[in-house]
PDB file of C-alpha atoms in Angstrom:
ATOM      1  CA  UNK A   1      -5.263 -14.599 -15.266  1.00 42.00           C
ATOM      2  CA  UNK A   2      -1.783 -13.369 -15.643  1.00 35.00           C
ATOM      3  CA  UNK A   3      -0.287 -10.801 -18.237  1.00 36.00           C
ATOM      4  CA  UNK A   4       3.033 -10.302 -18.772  1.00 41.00           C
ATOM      5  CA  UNK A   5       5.630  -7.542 -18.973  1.00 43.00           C
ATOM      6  CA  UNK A   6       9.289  -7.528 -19.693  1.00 44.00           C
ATOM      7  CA  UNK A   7      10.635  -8.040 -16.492  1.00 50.00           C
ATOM      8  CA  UNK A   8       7.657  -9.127 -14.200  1.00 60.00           C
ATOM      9  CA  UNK A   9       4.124 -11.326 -13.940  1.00 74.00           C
ATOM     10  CA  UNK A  10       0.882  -9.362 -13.500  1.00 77.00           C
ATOM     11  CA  UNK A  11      -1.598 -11.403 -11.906  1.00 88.00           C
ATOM     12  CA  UNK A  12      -5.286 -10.443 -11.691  1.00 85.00           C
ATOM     13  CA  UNK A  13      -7.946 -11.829  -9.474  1.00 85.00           C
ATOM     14  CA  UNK A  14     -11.623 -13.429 -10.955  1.00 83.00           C
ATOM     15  CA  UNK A  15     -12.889 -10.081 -11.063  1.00 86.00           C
ATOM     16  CA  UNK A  16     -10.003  -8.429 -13.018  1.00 85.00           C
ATOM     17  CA  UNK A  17      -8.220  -6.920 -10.845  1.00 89.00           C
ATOM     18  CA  UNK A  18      -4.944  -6.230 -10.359  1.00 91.00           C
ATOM     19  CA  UNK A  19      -3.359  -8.403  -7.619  1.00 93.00           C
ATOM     20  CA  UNK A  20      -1.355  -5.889  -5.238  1.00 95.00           C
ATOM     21  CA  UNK A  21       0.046  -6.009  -2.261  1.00 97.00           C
ATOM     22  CA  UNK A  22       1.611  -2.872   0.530  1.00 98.00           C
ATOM     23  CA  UNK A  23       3.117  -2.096   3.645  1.00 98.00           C
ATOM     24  CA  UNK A  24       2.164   0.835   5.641  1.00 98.00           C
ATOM     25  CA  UNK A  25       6.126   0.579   7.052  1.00 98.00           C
ATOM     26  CA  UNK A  26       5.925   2.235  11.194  1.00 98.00           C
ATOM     27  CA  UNK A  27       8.801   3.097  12.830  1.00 97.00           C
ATOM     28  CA  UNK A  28       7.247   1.759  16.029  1.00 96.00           C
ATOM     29  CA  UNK A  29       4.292  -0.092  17.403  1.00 95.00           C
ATOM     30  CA  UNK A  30       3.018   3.836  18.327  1.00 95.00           C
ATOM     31  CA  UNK A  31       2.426   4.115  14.780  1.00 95.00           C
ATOM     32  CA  UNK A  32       3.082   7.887  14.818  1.00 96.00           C
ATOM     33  CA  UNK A  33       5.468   7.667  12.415  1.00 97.00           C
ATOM     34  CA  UNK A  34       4.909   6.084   8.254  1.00 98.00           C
ATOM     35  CA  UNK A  35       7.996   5.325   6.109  1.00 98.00           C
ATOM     36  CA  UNK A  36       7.502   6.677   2.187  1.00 98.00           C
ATOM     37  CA  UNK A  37       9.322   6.227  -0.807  1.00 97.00           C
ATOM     38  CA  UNK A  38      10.255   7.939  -3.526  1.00 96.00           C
ATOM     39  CA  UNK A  39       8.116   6.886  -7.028  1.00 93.00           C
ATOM     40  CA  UNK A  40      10.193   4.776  -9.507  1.00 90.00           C
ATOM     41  CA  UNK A  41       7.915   7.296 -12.535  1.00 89.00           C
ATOM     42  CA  UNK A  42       8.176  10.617 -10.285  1.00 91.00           C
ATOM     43  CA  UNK A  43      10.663  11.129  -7.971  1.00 90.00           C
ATOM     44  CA  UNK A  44       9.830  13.832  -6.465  1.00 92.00           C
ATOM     45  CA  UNK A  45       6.514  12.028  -5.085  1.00 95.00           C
ATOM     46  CA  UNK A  46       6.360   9.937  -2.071  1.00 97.00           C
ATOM     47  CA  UNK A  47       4.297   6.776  -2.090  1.00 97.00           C
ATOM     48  CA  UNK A  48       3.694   3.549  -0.112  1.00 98.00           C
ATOM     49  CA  UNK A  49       6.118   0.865  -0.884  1.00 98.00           C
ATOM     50  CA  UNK A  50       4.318  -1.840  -2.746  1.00 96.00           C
ATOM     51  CA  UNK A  51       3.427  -3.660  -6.021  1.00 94.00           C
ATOM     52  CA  UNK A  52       2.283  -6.493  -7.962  1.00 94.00           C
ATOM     53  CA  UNK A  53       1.764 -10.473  -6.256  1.00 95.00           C
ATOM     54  CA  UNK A  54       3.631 -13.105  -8.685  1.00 93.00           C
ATOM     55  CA  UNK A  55       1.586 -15.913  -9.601  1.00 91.00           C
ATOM     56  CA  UNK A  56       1.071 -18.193  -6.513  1.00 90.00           C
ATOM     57  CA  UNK A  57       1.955 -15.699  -3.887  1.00 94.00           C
ATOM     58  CA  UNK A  58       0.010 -14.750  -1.083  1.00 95.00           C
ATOM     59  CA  UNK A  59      -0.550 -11.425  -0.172  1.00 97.00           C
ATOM     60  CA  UNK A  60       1.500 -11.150   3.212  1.00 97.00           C
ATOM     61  CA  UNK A  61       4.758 -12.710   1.082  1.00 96.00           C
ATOM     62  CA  UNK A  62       3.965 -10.098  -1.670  1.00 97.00           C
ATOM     63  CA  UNK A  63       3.696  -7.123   0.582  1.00 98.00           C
ATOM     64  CA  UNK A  64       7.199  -8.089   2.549  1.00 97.00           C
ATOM     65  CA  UNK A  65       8.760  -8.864  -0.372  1.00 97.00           C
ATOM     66  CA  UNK A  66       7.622  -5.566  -2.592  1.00 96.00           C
ATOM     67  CA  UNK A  67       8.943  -3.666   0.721  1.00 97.00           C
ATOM     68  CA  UNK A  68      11.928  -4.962   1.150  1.00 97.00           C
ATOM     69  CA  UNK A  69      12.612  -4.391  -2.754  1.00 96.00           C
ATOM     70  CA  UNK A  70      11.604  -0.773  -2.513  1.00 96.00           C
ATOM     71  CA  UNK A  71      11.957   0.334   0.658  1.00 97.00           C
ATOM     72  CA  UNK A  72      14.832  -1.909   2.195  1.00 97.00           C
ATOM     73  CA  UNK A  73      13.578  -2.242   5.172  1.00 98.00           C
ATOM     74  CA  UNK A  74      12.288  -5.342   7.282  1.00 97.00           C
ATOM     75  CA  UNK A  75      10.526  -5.598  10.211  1.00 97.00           C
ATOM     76  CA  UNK A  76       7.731  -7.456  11.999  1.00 97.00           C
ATOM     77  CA  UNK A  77       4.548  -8.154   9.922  1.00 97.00           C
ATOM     78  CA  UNK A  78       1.386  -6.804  11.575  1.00 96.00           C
ATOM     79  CA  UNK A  79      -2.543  -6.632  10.783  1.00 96.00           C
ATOM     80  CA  UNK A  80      -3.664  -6.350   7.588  1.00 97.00           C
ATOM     81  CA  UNK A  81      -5.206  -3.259   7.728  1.00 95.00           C
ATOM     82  CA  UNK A  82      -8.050  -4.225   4.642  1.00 95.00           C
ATOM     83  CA  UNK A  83      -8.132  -4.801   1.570  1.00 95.00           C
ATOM     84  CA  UNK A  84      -8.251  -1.599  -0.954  1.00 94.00           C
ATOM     85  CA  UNK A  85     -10.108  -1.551  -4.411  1.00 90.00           C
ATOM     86  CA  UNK A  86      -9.131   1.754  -6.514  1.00 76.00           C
ATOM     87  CA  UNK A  87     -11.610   1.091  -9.825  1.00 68.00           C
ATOM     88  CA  UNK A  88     -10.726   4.460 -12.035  1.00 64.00           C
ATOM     89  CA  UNK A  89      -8.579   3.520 -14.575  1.00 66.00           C
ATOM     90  CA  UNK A  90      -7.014   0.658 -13.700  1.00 72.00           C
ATOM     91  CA  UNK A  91      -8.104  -1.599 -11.253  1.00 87.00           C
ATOM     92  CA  UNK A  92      -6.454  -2.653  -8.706  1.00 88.00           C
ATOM     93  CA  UNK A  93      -7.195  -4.945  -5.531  1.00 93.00           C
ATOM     94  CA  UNK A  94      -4.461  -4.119  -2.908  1.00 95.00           C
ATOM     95  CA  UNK A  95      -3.742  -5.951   0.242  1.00 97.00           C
ATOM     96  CA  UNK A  96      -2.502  -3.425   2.908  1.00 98.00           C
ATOM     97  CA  UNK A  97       0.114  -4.601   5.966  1.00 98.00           C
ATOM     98  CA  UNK A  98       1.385  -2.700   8.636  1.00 97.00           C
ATOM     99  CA  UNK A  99       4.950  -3.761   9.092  1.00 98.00           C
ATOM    100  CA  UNK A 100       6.785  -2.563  12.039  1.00 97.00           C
ATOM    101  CA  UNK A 101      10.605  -1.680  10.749  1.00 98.00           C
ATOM    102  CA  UNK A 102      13.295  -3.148  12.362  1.00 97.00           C
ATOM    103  CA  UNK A 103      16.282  -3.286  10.410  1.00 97.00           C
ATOM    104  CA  UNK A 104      17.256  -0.913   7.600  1.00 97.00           C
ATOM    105  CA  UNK A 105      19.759  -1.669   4.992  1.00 96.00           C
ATOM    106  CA  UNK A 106      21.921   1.088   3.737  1.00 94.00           C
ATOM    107  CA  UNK A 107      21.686  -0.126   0.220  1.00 94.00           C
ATOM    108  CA  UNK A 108      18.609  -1.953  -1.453  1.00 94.00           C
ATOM    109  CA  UNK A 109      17.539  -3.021  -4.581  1.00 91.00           C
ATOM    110  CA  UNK A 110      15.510  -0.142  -5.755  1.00 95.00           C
ATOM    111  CA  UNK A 111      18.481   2.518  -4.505  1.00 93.00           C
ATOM    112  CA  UNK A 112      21.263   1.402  -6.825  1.00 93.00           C
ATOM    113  CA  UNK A 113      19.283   0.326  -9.680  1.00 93.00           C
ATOM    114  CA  UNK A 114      16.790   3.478  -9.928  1.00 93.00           C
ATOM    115  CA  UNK A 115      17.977   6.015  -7.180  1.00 93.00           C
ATOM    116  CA  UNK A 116      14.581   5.062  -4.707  1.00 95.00           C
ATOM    117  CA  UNK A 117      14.433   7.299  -1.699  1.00 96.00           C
ATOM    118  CA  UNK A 118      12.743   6.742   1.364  1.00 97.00           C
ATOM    119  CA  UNK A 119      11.730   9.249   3.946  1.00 98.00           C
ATOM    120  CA  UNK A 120      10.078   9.107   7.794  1.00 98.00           C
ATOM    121  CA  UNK A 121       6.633  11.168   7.754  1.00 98.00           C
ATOM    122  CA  UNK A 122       4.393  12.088  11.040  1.00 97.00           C
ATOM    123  CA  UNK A 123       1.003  10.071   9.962  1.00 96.00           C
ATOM    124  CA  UNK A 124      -0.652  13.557   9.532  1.00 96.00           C
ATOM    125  CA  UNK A 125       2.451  15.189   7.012  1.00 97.00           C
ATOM    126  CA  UNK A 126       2.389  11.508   4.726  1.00 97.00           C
ATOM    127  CA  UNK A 127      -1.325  12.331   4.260  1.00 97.00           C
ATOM    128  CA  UNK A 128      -0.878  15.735   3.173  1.00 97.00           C
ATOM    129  CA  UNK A 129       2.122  14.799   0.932  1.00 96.00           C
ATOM    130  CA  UNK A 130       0.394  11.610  -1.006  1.00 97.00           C
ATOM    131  CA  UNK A 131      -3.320  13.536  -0.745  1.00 95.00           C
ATOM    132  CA  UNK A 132      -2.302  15.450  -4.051  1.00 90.00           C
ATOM    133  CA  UNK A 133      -0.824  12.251  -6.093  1.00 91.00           C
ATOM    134  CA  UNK A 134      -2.084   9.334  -4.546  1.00 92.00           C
ATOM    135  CA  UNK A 135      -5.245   9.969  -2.656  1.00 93.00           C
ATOM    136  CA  UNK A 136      -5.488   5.672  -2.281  1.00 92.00           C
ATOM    137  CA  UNK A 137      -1.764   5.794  -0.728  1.00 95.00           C
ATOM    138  CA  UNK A 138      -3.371   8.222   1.753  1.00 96.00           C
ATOM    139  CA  UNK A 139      -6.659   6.707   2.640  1.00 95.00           C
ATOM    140  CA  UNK A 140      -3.993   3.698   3.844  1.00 96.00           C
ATOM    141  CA  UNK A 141      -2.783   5.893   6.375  1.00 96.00           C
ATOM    142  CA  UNK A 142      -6.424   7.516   7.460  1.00 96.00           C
ATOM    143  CA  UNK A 143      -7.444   4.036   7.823  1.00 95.00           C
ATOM    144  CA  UNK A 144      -4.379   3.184  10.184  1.00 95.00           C
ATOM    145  CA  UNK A 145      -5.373   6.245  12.542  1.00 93.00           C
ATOM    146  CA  UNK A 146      -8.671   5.238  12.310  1.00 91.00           C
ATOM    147  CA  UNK A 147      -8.424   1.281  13.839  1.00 85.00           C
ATOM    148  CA  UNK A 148      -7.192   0.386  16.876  1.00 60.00           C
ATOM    149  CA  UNK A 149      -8.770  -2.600  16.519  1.00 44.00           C
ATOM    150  CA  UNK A 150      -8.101  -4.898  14.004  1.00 44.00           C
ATOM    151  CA  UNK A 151     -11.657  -7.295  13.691  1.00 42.00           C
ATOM    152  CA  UNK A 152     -13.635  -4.428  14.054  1.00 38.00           C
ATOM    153  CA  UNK A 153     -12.958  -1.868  11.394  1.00 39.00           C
ATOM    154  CA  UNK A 154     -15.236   0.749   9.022  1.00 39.00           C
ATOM    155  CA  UNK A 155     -15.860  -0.397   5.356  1.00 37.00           C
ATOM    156  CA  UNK A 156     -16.128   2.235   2.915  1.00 36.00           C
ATOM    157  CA  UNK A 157     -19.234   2.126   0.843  1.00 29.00           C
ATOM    158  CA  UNK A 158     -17.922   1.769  -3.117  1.00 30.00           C
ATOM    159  CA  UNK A 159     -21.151   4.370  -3.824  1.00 27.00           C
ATOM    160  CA  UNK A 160     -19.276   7.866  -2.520  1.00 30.00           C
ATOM    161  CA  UNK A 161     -16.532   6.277  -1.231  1.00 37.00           C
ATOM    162  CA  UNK A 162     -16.229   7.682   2.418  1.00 34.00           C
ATOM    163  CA  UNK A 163     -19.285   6.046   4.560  1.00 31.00           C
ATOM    164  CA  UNK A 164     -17.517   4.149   7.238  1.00 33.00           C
ATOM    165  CA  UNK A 165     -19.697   1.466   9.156  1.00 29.00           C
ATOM    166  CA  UNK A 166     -18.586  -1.225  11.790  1.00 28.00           C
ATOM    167  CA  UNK A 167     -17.693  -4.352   9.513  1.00 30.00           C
ATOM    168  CA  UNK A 168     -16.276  -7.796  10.708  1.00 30.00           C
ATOM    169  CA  UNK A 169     -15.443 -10.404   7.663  1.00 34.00           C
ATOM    170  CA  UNK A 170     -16.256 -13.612   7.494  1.00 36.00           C
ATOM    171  CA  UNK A 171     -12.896 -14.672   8.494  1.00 41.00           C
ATOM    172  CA  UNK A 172     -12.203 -11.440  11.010  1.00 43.00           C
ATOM    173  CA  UNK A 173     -10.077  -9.687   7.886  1.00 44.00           C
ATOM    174  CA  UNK A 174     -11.331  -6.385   7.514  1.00 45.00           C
ATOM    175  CA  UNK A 175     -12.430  -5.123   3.927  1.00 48.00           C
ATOM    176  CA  UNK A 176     -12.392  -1.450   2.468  1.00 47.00           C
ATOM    177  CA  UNK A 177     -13.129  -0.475  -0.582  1.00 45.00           C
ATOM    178  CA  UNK A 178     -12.004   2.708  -1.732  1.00 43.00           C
ATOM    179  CA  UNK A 179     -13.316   4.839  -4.656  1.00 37.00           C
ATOM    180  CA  UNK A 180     -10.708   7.384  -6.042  1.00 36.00           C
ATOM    181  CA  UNK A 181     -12.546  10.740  -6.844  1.00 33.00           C
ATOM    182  CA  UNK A 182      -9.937  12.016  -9.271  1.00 34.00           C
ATOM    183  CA  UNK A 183      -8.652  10.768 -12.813  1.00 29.00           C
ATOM    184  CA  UNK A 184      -5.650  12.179 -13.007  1.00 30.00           C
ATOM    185  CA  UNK A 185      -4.316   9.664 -10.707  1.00 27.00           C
ATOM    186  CA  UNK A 186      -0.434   9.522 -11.031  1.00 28.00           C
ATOM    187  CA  UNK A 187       0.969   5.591 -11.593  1.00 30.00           C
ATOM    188  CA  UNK A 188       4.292   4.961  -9.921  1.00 31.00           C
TER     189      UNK A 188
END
């Protein structure tokens, strides 16, 4: 299914969801360090650079692609660190990357046309920053800290939304499924 807006092609999954994809962007394999930028609605929130797939994308294209746009940055794709449901209002399906940056253009896309910042947070500070605004943004991060290992990773049970257990996919992907608490969730 696929709705339209002036300027871009929503797609949505069987199940209705919103196709997304993200990068958690590193500034090395350490993965100490998470790159945020600055919401296109609220500038003076951070988020995770990502967005909608186009029609016929796959999820690793859409995440590099939605980064580069946003972030300007590239770098070497990683794990997918799971895939994250957020069913309040809207719902959304969002594929989650790490991407380890290694080149950083001084102008991108989303700085000249809408004045998009990006800033370098410790793993601990970008959880307290997007906690307030974008609790999904942060459980990203929480699950980075949380898996060394990429085929063996906790789910989180959609019933209260924070019940890890050892999960391994059919095809090795891990899956997490994240239930937002709050309604006052803020949309980029």
């Amino acid at each position: 299914m696929m709705k339209f807006k002036p300027n871009q092609t929503r797609t949505y999954d069987g199940e209705g969801f919103k196709r997304r994809a993200a990068c958690l962007c590193l500034k090395s394999e350490k993965e100490d360090e998470v790159l945020l930028v600055s919401s296109s609605r609220h500038p003076d929130h951070w988020i995770v650079p990502g967005g909608g797939m186009e029609p016929e994308e796959e999820p690793c294209g859409a995440a590099v692609r939605e980064t580069y746009e946003e972030a300007g940055v590239k770098g070497k794709l990683g794990r997918l660190l799971g895939i994250f449901e957020h069913n309040q209002d809207s719902k959304h399906r969002t594929y989650v990357y790490t991407l380890v940056v290694t080149e950083t253009l001084e102008d991108w896309e989303d700085s000249v046309s809408i004045g998009r910042k990006r800033k370098w947070f410790k793993v601990d500070e970008a959880i307290r920053v997007l906690q307030s605004h974008k609790p999904d943004h942060a459980e990203y991060i929480r699950t980075l800290m949380n898996t060394s290992n990429p085929n063996c990773s906790p789910v989180y049970n959609s019933t209260n939304g924070n019940t890890p257990s050892a999960h391994v996919s059919d095809n090795n992907t891990p899956h997490y499924v994240v239930c937002s608490s709050g309604s006052d969730l803020v949309n980029r």
